[in-house]
């Protein structure tokens, strides 16, 4: 909880009129207007999120505490009061009648903590509902649906208790809560990285990437390079709604991948080891797609019983009794809980996200690079697209997958944490004359849009279905297993989806689509964007979003509203890069 204060002062009828009219508050009343403030029953309450805020009850709220108030602390809110006086000059003349000082409860990101708690049967959380009057109804409904139906009708990840996993500590929580409180009503930017409680969780590459001028982002508490600042540029991305100072650095990273070979750490993948005699049977039930044979991998959605998407996975078969799953790093708590709720005898599922790391290499020279650092055969015929195998890279035992989220020729190379620095040294030394260059998540997001690849939390989420998003192409409809979500997904297949995820080329100005922008068609809002950005390879502003299924056609002209301006856009269904897959699969 955080200590919070309000000021209560006598009010005047003009206050409401001013609020409605939009006039400036210095004109709120004539010098003699204070008489209104003495009328019984009139008042104005002003709440502050003051900068010198104070954490309270750090070791737990006393069980005897009810609705008691804390001591008045004028010094803590002095700056806020002075600001209020400038905004409402009448307040300074009439004075403060009462201070109400009590605690609010906060999670590190300010959202509630609702849902089933992993590891405890039938144990539920309903905590950190800070704004009880405004949030209580919705959180109560969500919790009731979860308990009775097994899932929530809307995407619950923003308030799901699992979103902080098991890595969050009081030492992390306190500075994040303070930061969230202080910034509660500040403008948040889509590229903003707030600094409290960072860095916390880092990989063995943190100091090396910092030396290379990494500009850091954060995902599930993990420090991840967003991009690498160019020489002479600040190692900081200025928060903005428009294209940022990272533009040129990201462009160069994208072109390094498309023209040569790029290298990117794969720590920020969620990774799970599934073993046991019933491993294949369990995967066939929990995944909607094909479970591959040894030496191969597949892409598959994981569905709730309602048919909604609760995960998109790469399943790699290392043997009939050992599989590696990879998915979103930030969904670990969510996915582990689902695995636990759907456990099967004869199957062991281990979260190895922070035990197994490595790098992906991607670009037209990626095969040449890999061939220089391993004795294994990696030609196009010997190591095909979607193959997986164990091999020695340098001196490190690795699992290598021929797949890449960049949509290019590429490989994901996994090893244990003790071998990560060695693997980096081997790959970068062997790739010097190939122009190898590290790239960050900003470049990754630009590269994946070239192929219209979806992203977890944007195109894929519990709000959407496989038929809506195109993930139905990865479902194995005829497999014998009674996979979770089969009935709902089959029914939607028969009726068809009401909306479809499509891609757009946008005539943007100096700002690109981020997410949730409205899509206009014939003067009405007919859809919304899920993500977007700038394709540095093609020089185009692009986006993805939903439209009614019966309106979708290639070349359809729409408008996408960006920062209050409707920008012309066209549906563009074909990939912008490697449309026939020759480079990715060759």
Coordinates of C-alpha atoms in Angstrom, one line a residue:
X1 CA 0.0 0.0 0.0
X2 CA 1.0 3.6 -0.6
X3 CA 0.0 6.5 1.7
X4 CA -2.3 8.8 -0.2
X5 CA -3.8 12.2 0.6
X6 CA -6.7 14.3 -0.5
X7 CA -7.6 18.0 0.1
X8 CA -11.2 18.9 0.8
X9 CA -12.1 22.5 0.4
X10 CA -15.4 24.4 0.2
X11 CA -16.7 24.8 -3.3
X12 CA -18.7 27.2 -5.4
X13 CA -21.3 26.6 -8.1
X14 CA -19.1 28.3 -10.7
X15 CA -16.5 25.5 -10.4
X16 CA -18.8 23.1 -12.3
X17 CA -19.7 25.7 -14.8
X18 CA -16.0 26.4 -15.5
X19 CA -15.3 22.7 -15.9
X20 CA -18.1 22.4 -18.4
X21 CA -17.2 25.5 -20.4
X22 CA -13.5 24.9 -20.6
X23 CA -12.8 28.5 -19.5
X24 CA -9.6 29.3 -17.6
X25 CA -9.8 28.9 -13.9
X26 CA -8.2 32.3 -13.0
X27 CA -11.6 33.7 -14.0
X28 CA -13.5 31.5 -11.6
X29 CA -14.9 34.2 -9.4
X30 CA -14.8 37.9 -8.5
X31 CA -12.8 38.9 -5.4
X32 CA -15.9 38.8 -3.3
X33 CA -17.0 35.4 -4.4
X34 CA -15.6 33.7 -1.3
X35 CA -19.0 34.1 0.3
X36 CA -20.2 31.2 -1.8
X37 CA -17.6 28.9 -0.1
X38 CA -19.2 29.3 3.3
X39 CA -22.5 27.9 2.1
X40 CA -23.1 24.6 4.0
X41 CA -22.8 21.4 2.0
X42 CA -20.6 22.8 -0.8
X43 CA -17.1 21.4 -1.3
X44 CA -14.3 20.3 -3.8
X45 CA -12.1 17.3 -3.3
X46 CA -8.7 17.3 -4.9
X47 CA -6.5 14.1 -4.9
X48 CA -2.7 14.1 -5.3
X49 CA -0.2 11.6 -6.5
X50 CA 2.7 13.4 -4.9
X51 CA 6.3 12.9 -5.9
X52 CA 7.7 12.5 -2.3
X53 CA 5.3 9.6 -1.8
X54 CA 5.6 7.2 1.1
X55 CA 5.4 3.4 1.1
X56 CA 3.3 2.1 4.0
X57 CA 2.9 -1.4 5.6
X58 CA 5.8 -2.9 3.7
X59 CA 5.7 -6.1 5.8
X60 CA 2.0 -6.5 5.5
X61 CA -1.1 -4.5 6.5
X62 CA -2.0 -5.2 10.2
X63 CA -5.0 -7.4 10.5
X64 CA -6.6 -4.9 12.9
X65 CA -6.4 -2.1 10.3
X66 CA -9.8 -1.1 8.8
X67 CA -10.6 2.3 7.3
X68 CA -8.5 4.3 9.7
X69 CA -6.7 7.4 8.4
X70 CA -3.1 8.2 8.7
X71 CA -1.6 11.4 10.2
X72 CA -1.9 14.6 8.1
X73 CA 1.4 15.3 6.3
X74 CA 1.3 18.8 4.7
X75 CA 5.0 18.8 3.9
X76 CA 4.6 15.7 1.7
X77 CA 1.9 17.4 -0.5
X78 CA 3.2 21.0 -0.4
X79 CA 4.4 21.0 -4.0
X80 CA 1.1 19.5 -5.1
X81 CA -0.9 22.0 -3.1
X82 CA 1.0 24.9 -4.7
X83 CA 0.3 23.5 -8.1
X84 CA -3.4 23.2 -7.3
X85 CA -3.4 26.8 -6.1
X86 CA -2.1 27.9 -9.5
X87 CA -4.7 25.8 -11.3
X88 CA -7.6 26.9 -8.9
X89 CA -6.6 30.3 -7.6
X90 CA -9.7 30.5 -5.4
X91 CA -8.4 27.6 -3.3
X92 CA -5.5 29.7 -2.0
X93 CA -7.9 32.4 -0.8
X94 CA -10.4 30.0 0.9
X95 CA -8.0 27.5 2.4
X96 CA -8.1 23.8 3.2
X97 CA -10.9 22.5 5.3
X98 CA -9.6 18.9 5.8
X99 CA -6.9 16.5 4.7
X100 CA -7.8 12.9 4.2
X101 CA -4.7 10.7 4.3
X102 CA -5.0 6.9 3.9
X103 CA -3.4 4.0 2.0
X104 CA -3.9 2.7 -1.5
X105 CA -2.9 -0.8 -2.5
X106 CA -0.7 -1.2 -5.6
X107 CA 1.0 -4.0 -7.6
X108 CA 4.3 -3.0 -9.3
X109 CA 2.4 -2.0 -12.5
X110 CA -0.6 -0.5 -10.8
X111 CA -3.0 -3.2 -12.0
X112 CA -5.0 -5.7 -9.9
X113 CA -3.7 -9.2 -9.1
X114 CA -6.5 -11.6 -9.9
X115 CA -6.8 -15.3 -10.7
X116 CA -5.7 -18.8 -9.7
X117 CA -2.3 -19.1 -8.0
X118 CA 0.1 -21.6 -9.5
X119 CA 1.1 -24.5 -7.3
X120 CA -1.9 -24.2 -5.0
X121 CA -5.1 -26.1 -5.8
X122 CA -8.2 -24.0 -5.7
X123 CA -6.3 -21.0 -4.3
X124 CA -7.3 -17.7 -5.8
X125 CA -6.0 -14.2 -5.6
X126 CA -8.1 -11.0 -5.5
X127 CA -5.6 -8.4 -4.4
X128 CA -4.3 -4.9 -5.4
X129 CA -7.7 -3.6 -6.6
X130 CA -6.5 -0.1 -6.1
X131 CA -9.6 1.7 -7.4
X132 CA -12.2 -0.3 -5.7
X133 CA -15.3 1.6 -6.9
X134 CA -14.2 1.6 -10.5
X135 CA -12.4 -1.7 -10.7
X136 CA -14.3 -3.9 -8.2
X137 CA -17.2 -4.8 -10.4
X138 CA -15.1 -5.9 -13.4
X139 CA -12.6 -7.7 -11.2
X140 CA -15.4 -9.5 -9.4
X141 CA -17.0 -10.5 -12.6
X142 CA -13.7 -11.8 -14.0
X143 CA -13.0 -13.8 -10.8
X144 CA -16.5 -15.3 -10.9
X145 CA -16.1 -16.3 -14.5
X146 CA -12.7 -17.8 -13.9
X147 CA -13.9 -19.9 -11.0
X148 CA -17.1 -21.1 -12.7
X149 CA -16.3 -21.3 -16.4
X150 CA -12.5 -21.9 -16.1
X151 CA -11.6 -18.8 -18.1
X152 CA -12.5 -15.1 -18.5
X153 CA -14.5 -13.8 -21.4
X154 CA -11.9 -11.1 -22.1
X155 CA -8.1 -11.3 -22.2
X156 CA -7.1 -11.2 -18.5
X157 CA -3.4 -10.9 -18.8
X158 CA -3.3 -7.3 -17.7
X159 CA -4.6 -8.2 -14.3
X160 CA -3.6 -11.9 -14.1
X161 CA -1.6 -12.7 -10.9
X162 CA 0.7 -14.9 -13.0
X163 CA 2.2 -12.0 -14.9
X164 CA 4.9 -11.5 -12.2
X165 CA 5.9 -15.2 -12.1
X166 CA 8.1 -16.2 -9.2
X167 CA 10.9 -13.8 -9.8
X168 CA 9.3 -10.7 -8.2
X169 CA 10.6 -9.8 -4.8
X170 CA 9.8 -7.1 -2.2
X171 CA 13.0 -5.4 -3.2
X172 CA 11.7 -5.1 -6.8
X173 CA 8.1 -4.3 -5.8
X174 CA 8.8 -1.3 -3.6
X175 CA 10.7 0.9 -6.1
X176 CA 8.3 -0.1 -9.0
X177 CA 5.3 0.8 -6.9
X178 CA 6.8 4.2 -6.0
X179 CA 7.6 4.9 -9.7
X180 CA 4.1 3.8 -10.8
X181 CA 2.5 6.0 -8.1
X182 CA 4.6 9.1 -9.0
X183 CA 3.8 8.6 -12.7
X184 CA 0.2 7.7 -12.3
X185 CA -1.2 10.5 -14.4
X186 CA 1.8 11.2 -16.5
X187 CA 1.7 10.6 -20.2
X188 CA 3.0 7.2 -21.2
X189 CA 4.8 6.7 -24.6
X190 CA 4.8 3.5 -26.6
X191 CA 8.6 3.4 -26.6
X192 CA 9.1 4.5 -23.0
X193 CA 11.3 2.5 -20.7
X194 CA 10.9 3.4 -17.1
X195 CA 14.1 3.0 -14.9
X196 CA 13.0 1.9 -11.4
X197 CA 14.3 -1.5 -10.2
X198 CA 16.5 -1.9 -13.2
X199 CA 18.7 -3.6 -14.1
X200 CA 17.5 -6.6 -12.1
X201 CA 17.6 -9.9 -14.2
X202 CA 20.4 -10.0 -16.7
X203 CA 22.1 -12.6 -18.9
X204 CA 25.8 -13.4 -19.2
X205 CA 25.8 -11.0 -22.2
X206 CA 24.8 -7.9 -20.2
X207 CA 28.2 -6.3 -19.9
X208 CA 29.2 -7.2 -23.4
X209 CA 26.0 -5.7 -24.9
X210 CA 26.4 -2.6 -22.7
X211 CA 29.9 -2.2 -24.1
X212 CA 28.4 -2.4 -27.6
X213 CA 26.1 0.5 -26.6
X214 CA 22.9 -1.5 -26.1
X215 CA 19.8 0.6 -25.3
X216 CA 18.0 -1.7 -22.9
X217 CA 14.3 -2.7 -22.7
X218 CA 12.7 -4.9 -20.1
X219 CA 10.5 -8.0 -20.5
X220 CA 9.3 -10.0 -17.5
X221 CA 12.0 -8.4 -15.4
X222 CA 14.7 -9.4 -18.0
X223 CA 17.0 -6.8 -19.6
X224 CA 16.7 -7.1 -23.4
X225 CA 18.5 -4.9 -26.0
X226 CA 16.0 -2.8 -27.9
X227 CA 18.7 -1.6 -30.3
X228 CA 22.4 -0.5 -30.3
X229 CA 23.1 3.2 -30.4
X230 CA 25.3 4.4 -33.2
X231 CA 28.6 6.2 -32.4
X232 CA 28.0 9.7 -31.3
X233 CA 24.3 9.0 -30.5
X234 CA 22.9 8.9 -27.0
X235 CA 22.5 5.5 -25.4
X236 CA 18.8 6.4 -24.7
X237 CA 15.7 6.4 -26.8
X238 CA 13.7 9.6 -26.4
X239 CA 10.1 8.8 -25.5
X240 CA 7.7 9.9 -28.3
X241 CA 4.5 9.0 -30.1
X242 CA 6.4 9.6 -33.4
X243 CA 9.5 8.0 -35.0
X244 CA 12.3 8.3 -32.5
X245 CA 16.1 9.0 -32.5
X246 CA 16.6 5.2 -32.8
X247 CA 15.4 5.3 -36.4
X248 CA 18.8 5.1 -38.2
X249 CA 20.3 2.6 -35.8
X250 CA 17.3 0.2 -36.3
X251 CA 17.4 0.7 -40.1
X252 CA 21.1 -0.3 -40.1
X253 CA 20.4 -3.4 -38.0
X254 CA 17.6 -4.5 -40.3
X255 CA 19.7 -4.1 -43.4
X256 CA 22.6 -6.0 -41.7
X257 CA 20.3 -9.0 -41.4
X258 CA 18.7 -8.8 -44.8
X259 CA 22.1 -8.3 -46.6
X260 CA 24.5 -10.3 -44.5
X261 CA 24.1 -11.9 -41.1
X262 CA 22.8 -10.6 -37.8
X263 CA 23.0 -12.1 -34.3
X264 CA 20.5 -11.8 -31.5
X265 CA 20.3 -13.4 -28.1
X266 CA 17.4 -15.9 -27.5
X267 CA 17.2 -15.6 -23.8
X268 CA 13.8 -13.9 -24.0
X269 CA 12.1 -17.0 -25.3
X270 CA 10.1 -19.0 -22.8
X271 CA 11.6 -22.5 -23.0
X272 CA 10.3 -25.8 -21.5
X273 CA 11.7 -29.4 -21.5
X274 CA 9.0 -32.0 -21.8
X275 CA 10.1 -35.6 -21.1
X276 CA 8.6 -39.0 -20.3
X277 CA 6.9 -42.0 -21.9
X278 CA 3.6 -40.0 -22.3
X279 CA 5.2 -36.8 -23.5
X280 CA 3.9 -37.1 -27.1
X281 CA 0.4 -38.0 -25.9
X282 CA 0.3 -35.0 -23.5
X283 CA 1.5 -32.6 -26.2
X284 CA -1.1 -34.0 -28.6
X285 CA -3.8 -33.1 -26.1
X286 CA -2.6 -29.7 -25.0
X287 CA -1.6 -28.4 -28.4
X288 CA -3.9 -28.1 -31.4
X289 CA -1.3 -28.6 -34.0
X290 CA 1.0 -31.3 -35.3
X291 CA 3.5 -32.8 -32.9
X292 CA 6.6 -33.5 -35.0
X293 CA 8.7 -36.6 -35.4
X294 CA 12.3 -36.8 -34.1
X295 CA 14.6 -34.2 -35.7
X296 CA 11.7 -31.9 -36.7
X297 CA 9.9 -29.0 -35.2
X298 CA 6.4 -27.6 -35.7
X299 CA 4.4 -24.4 -35.0
X300 CA 1.2 -24.8 -33.1
X301 CA -1.4 -22.8 -31.2
X302 CA -2.4 -23.8 -27.7
X303 CA -6.1 -23.2 -27.1
X304 CA -8.4 -22.8 -24.1
X305 CA -11.6 -24.9 -24.0
X306 CA -13.4 -22.0 -25.5
X307 CA -11.2 -22.2 -28.6
X308 CA -9.4 -18.9 -27.7
X309 CA -5.6 -18.7 -28.2
X310 CA -3.6 -19.0 -25.0
X311 CA -0.2 -19.6 -26.5
X312 CA 1.6 -20.0 -29.8
X313 CA 4.5 -22.5 -29.6
X314 CA 7.4 -24.0 -31.4
X315 CA 7.5 -27.7 -30.6
X316 CA 10.9 -29.4 -31.2
X317 CA 11.2 -33.2 -31.1
X318 CA 14.6 -34.2 -29.8
X319 CA 13.5 -37.9 -29.3
X320 CA 10.2 -39.8 -28.7
X321 CA 10.5 -39.0 -25.0
X322 CA 12.1 -35.5 -25.1
X323 CA 10.7 -32.2 -26.5
X324 CA 11.6 -28.6 -26.3
X325 CA 8.9 -26.0 -26.3
X326 CA 9.6 -22.3 -27.0
X327 CA 7.1 -19.4 -26.7
X328 CA 6.8 -15.9 -25.3
X329 CA 9.1 -15.2 -22.4
X330 CA 6.6 -13.0 -20.7
X331 CA 3.9 -15.7 -20.7
X332 CA 5.9 -18.1 -18.5
X333 CA 3.6 -17.8 -15.4
X334 CA 0.5 -18.1 -17.6
X335 CA 1.8 -21.2 -19.5
X336 CA 3.2 -23.0 -16.5
X337 CA -0.1 -22.7 -14.6
X338 CA -1.9 -24.1 -17.7
X339 CA 0.5 -27.0 -17.9
X340 CA 0.1 -27.7 -14.2
X341 CA -3.7 -27.7 -14.5
X342 CA -3.6 -30.1 -17.4
X343 CA -0.9 -32.4 -16.0
X344 CA -0.7 -36.1 -17.1
X345 CA 1.0 -39.1 -15.5
X346 CA 4.2 -40.1 -17.2
X347 CA 5.1 -36.5 -18.3
X348 CA 7.6 -34.1 -16.7
X349 CA 7.5 -30.4 -17.7
X350 CA 10.4 -28.2 -16.7
X351 CA 10.7 -24.5 -17.2
X352 CA 14.2 -24.0 -18.5
X353 CA 13.8 -20.5 -19.7
X354 CA 16.6 -19.2 -17.6
X355 CA 18.8 -22.3 -17.8
X356 CA 19.0 -22.5 -21.6
X357 CA 20.0 -19.6 -23.7
X358 CA 22.0 -18.8 -26.8
X359 CA 21.6 -16.9 -30.1
X360 CA 19.8 -16.7 -33.4
X361 CA 21.8 -15.9 -36.5
X362 CA 19.8 -14.8 -39.5
X363 CA 20.4 -13.5 -43.0
X364 CA 21.7 -14.8 -46.4
X365 CA 25.2 -15.5 -44.9
X366 CA 23.9 -17.3 -41.8
X367 CA 24.5 -20.8 -43.3
X368 CA 28.0 -19.9 -44.2
X369 CA 28.6 -18.7 -40.6
X370 CA 27.2 -21.8 -39.0
X371 CA 29.3 -24.1 -41.3
X372 CA 32.4 -22.4 -40.1
X373 CA 31.8 -23.2 -36.4
X374 CA 30.5 -26.8 -36.5
X375 CA 31.6 -30.1 -38.0
X376 CA 27.9 -31.1 -38.6
X377 CA 26.6 -30.9 -42.2
X378 CA 24.4 -27.8 -42.5
X379 CA 23.8 -27.6 -46.3
X380 CA 20.3 -26.9 -47.4
X381 CA 19.7 -30.6 -48.2
X382 CA 21.4 -31.9 -45.0
X383 CA 19.7 -29.4 -42.6
X384 CA 16.3 -28.5 -43.9
X385 CA 13.9 -25.8 -42.9
X386 CA 12.1 -26.8 -39.6
X387 CA 14.8 -29.4 -38.8
X388 CA 16.3 -29.5 -35.3
X389 CA 19.4 -31.4 -34.1
X390 CA 22.0 -31.5 -31.5
X391 CA 25.4 -30.4 -32.6
X392 CA 28.6 -29.0 -31.2
X393 CA 29.2 -25.4 -32.0
X394 CA 32.7 -24.3 -31.2
X395 CA 33.2 -26.3 -28.0
X396 CA 29.6 -26.0 -26.8
X397 CA 26.9 -28.7 -26.9
X398 CA 23.9 -27.0 -28.6
X399 CA 20.4 -27.6 -29.9
X400 CA 20.2 -25.9 -33.3
X401 CA 16.8 -25.2 -35.0
X402 CA 16.5 -24.1 -38.6
X403 CA 13.9 -21.4 -38.1
X404 CA 13.9 -17.7 -37.5
X405 CA 11.4 -15.0 -36.5
X406 CA 13.2 -12.6 -38.8
X407 CA 11.5 -14.5 -41.8
X408 CA 15.0 -15.0 -43.3
X409 CA 17.4 -17.9 -43.6
X410 CA 18.2 -18.4 -40.0
X411 CA 19.1 -20.7 -37.0
X412 CA 18.3 -20.7 -33.3
X413 CA 21.2 -22.0 -31.3
X414 CA 20.5 -23.0 -27.7
X415 CA 23.1 -23.9 -25.1
X416 CA 23.5 -23.8 -21.3
X417 CA 24.2 -20.5 -19.6
X418 CA 27.8 -21.5 -18.8
X419 CA 28.6 -21.7 -22.5
X420 CA 26.8 -18.6 -23.7
X421 CA 29.9 -16.3 -23.7
X422 CA 32.0 -18.9 -25.5
X423 CA 29.3 -19.3 -28.1
X424 CA 29.2 -15.5 -28.6
X425 CA 33.0 -15.4 -29.1
X426 CA 33.0 -18.3 -31.6
X427 CA 30.1 -16.9 -33.7
X428 CA 31.3 -13.3 -33.8
X429 CA 34.9 -14.2 -34.5
X430 CA 33.9 -16.5 -37.3
X431 CA 31.5 -13.9 -38.7
X432 CA 33.8 -10.9 -38.8
X433 CA 34.4 -11.0 -42.6
X434 CA 30.7 -11.7 -43.1
X435 CA 29.8 -8.4 -41.5
X436 CA 28.1 -10.0 -38.5
X437 CA 26.2 -7.4 -36.5
X438 CA 24.1 -7.6 -33.3
X439 CA 20.4 -6.5 -33.6
X440 CA 17.8 -5.8 -31.0
X441 CA 14.1 -6.2 -30.5
X442 CA 13.1 -3.0 -32.4
X443 CA 14.8 -4.5 -35.6
X444 CA 13.2 -7.9 -34.9
X445 CA 9.8 -6.3 -34.9
X446 CA 10.5 -4.6 -38.2
X447 CA 11.8 -7.8 -39.7
X448 CA 8.8 -9.9 -38.7
X449 CA 6.4 -7.4 -40.2
X450 CA 8.0 -8.0 -43.6
X451 CA 6.5 -11.4 -43.6
X452 CA 3.3 -10.4 -41.6
X453 CA 4.4 -12.7 -38.8
X454 CA 2.1 -12.2 -35.7
X455 CA 3.3 -11.5 -32.2
X456 CA 2.1 -12.8 -28.9
X457 CA 0.1 -10.2 -27.0
X458 CA -0.7 -8.3 -30.2
X459 CA -2.0 -10.6 -33.0
X460 CA -2.3 -13.6 -30.8
X461 CA -4.1 -13.4 -27.4
X462 CA -7.0 -14.9 -25.4
X463 CA -9.3 -12.4 -27.1
X464 CA -8.8 -14.1 -30.5
X465 CA -9.3 -17.4 -32.2
X466 CA -7.1 -19.4 -34.7
X467 CA -9.6 -18.8 -37.5
X468 CA -9.6 -15.0 -36.9
X469 CA -5.8 -14.8 -36.8
X470 CA -4.8 -17.3 -39.4
X471 CA -3.3 -19.7 -36.9
X472 CA -5.8 -22.3 -38.1
X473 CA -3.4 -23.2 -40.8
X474 CA -1.2 -24.8 -38.1
X475 CA -4.0 -26.9 -36.6
X476 CA -4.0 -30.6 -37.3
X477 CA -7.8 -31.0 -37.6
X478 CA -7.7 -34.8 -38.2
X479 CA -5.4 -36.0 -35.5
X480 CA -6.8 -38.7 -33.2
X481 CA -6.2 -36.9 -30.0
X482 CA -9.1 -35.1 -28.3
X483 CA -7.1 -31.8 -28.1
X484 CA -8.3 -29.0 -25.8
X485 CA -10.4 -26.5 -27.6
X486 CA -11.3 -28.9 -30.5
X487 CA -15.1 -28.6 -30.2
X488 CA -15.1 -24.8 -30.2
X489 CA -12.5 -24.5 -32.9
X490 CA -14.3 -27.0 -35.1
X491 CA -17.6 -25.2 -34.7
X492 CA -16.0 -21.9 -35.8
X493 CA -14.3 -23.6 -38.8
X494 CA -17.8 -24.7 -39.9
X495 CA -19.4 -21.3 -39.5
X496 CA -16.4 -19.2 -40.4
X497 CA -14.9 -16.3 -38.4
X498 CA -16.7 -12.9 -38.2
X499 CA -13.5 -11.0 -38.5
X500 CA -10.1 -11.6 -39.9
X501 CA -6.5 -10.4 -39.2
X502 CA -5.2 -8.6 -42.3
X503 CA -2.1 -6.6 -43.2
X504 CA -1.9 -3.0 -44.4
X505 CA 0.6 -0.7 -46.1
X506 CA 0.0 2.8 -44.6
X507 CA 0.6 6.2 -46.1
X508 CA 2.0 7.5 -42.8
X509 CA 3.6 10.8 -42.0
X510 CA 6.1 10.9 -39.2
X511 CA 4.4 8.4 -36.9
X512 CA 3.5 4.7 -37.5
X513 CA 0.9 2.4 -36.1
X514 CA 1.6 1.0 -32.6
X515 CA -1.7 -0.8 -31.7
X516 CA -5.4 -0.2 -31.2
X517 CA -5.7 2.5 -33.8
X518 CA -9.2 2.6 -35.4
X519 CA -9.6 1.4 -39.0
X520 CA -12.1 3.4 -41.0
X521 CA -14.0 2.1 -44.0
X522 CA -16.6 4.2 -45.8
X523 CA -16.8 6.8 -43.0
X524 CA -17.2 4.3 -40.1
X525 CA -14.9 2.5 -37.8
X526 CA -14.9 -1.1 -38.9
X527 CA -11.8 -2.5 -37.1
X528 CA -8.7 -1.9 -35.1
X529 CA -5.0 -2.4 -35.4
X530 CA -3.0 -5.0 -33.4
X531 CA 0.5 -3.8 -34.2
X532 CA 2.5 -1.9 -36.8
X533 CA 5.7 -0.1 -37.5
X534 CA 8.1 0.8 -40.2
X535 CA 9.5 -1.9 -42.6
X536 CA 13.0 -0.6 -43.0
X537 CA 13.8 -3.2 -45.7
X538 CA 10.9 -2.0 -48.0
X539 CA 10.7 1.6 -46.8
X540 CA 7.0 1.3 -46.0
X541 CA 4.9 2.0 -43.0
X542 CA 2.9 -1.2 -42.2
X543 CA 0.3 -2.5 -39.8
X544 CA -1.8 -5.5 -38.9
X545 CA -5.4 -5.4 -37.7
X546 CA -8.9 -6.9 -37.8
X547 CA -11.6 -6.2 -40.3
X548 CA -15.0 -7.9 -40.8
X549 CA -14.4 -11.1 -42.7
X550 CA -16.8 -10.2 -45.5
X551 CA -15.0 -6.9 -46.2
X552 CA -11.5 -8.4 -46.6
X553 CA -10.0 -8.2 -50.1
X554 CA -6.5 -7.5 -51.3
X555 CA -6.0 -3.8 -52.2
X556 CA -9.1 -2.6 -50.2
X557 CA -8.7 1.1 -49.4
X558 CA -9.2 2.1 -45.8
X559 CA -8.1 4.8 -43.4
X560 CA -6.1 4.2 -40.2
X561 CA -6.3 6.9 -37.6
X562 CA -2.8 7.8 -36.2
X563 CA -2.5 10.5 -33.6
X564 CA -5.9 12.0 -34.6
X565 CA -5.2 11.9 -38.4
X566 CA -6.9 9.5 -40.8
X567 CA -4.1 8.2 -43.0
X568 CA -4.8 6.3 -46.2
X569 CA -4.0 2.6 -46.2
X570 CA -4.5 -0.4 -48.3
X571 CA -4.9 -4.1 -47.4
X572 CA -1.8 -5.9 -48.6
X573 CA -2.1 -9.7 -48.1
X574 CA 1.1 -10.9 -49.8
X575 CA 4.4 -10.8 -47.7
X576 CA 6.6 -7.8 -48.5
X577 CA 9.8 -10.0 -48.3
X578 CA 10.5 -13.5 -49.6
X579 CA 6.9 -14.0 -50.7
X580 CA 7.5 -17.6 -52.0
X581 CA 9.6 -18.6 -49.0
X582 CA 12.6 -19.4 -51.2
X583 CA 15.2 -17.8 -49.0
X584 CA 13.7 -18.9 -45.7
X585 CA 13.3 -22.5 -46.9
X586 CA 16.2 -22.8 -49.3

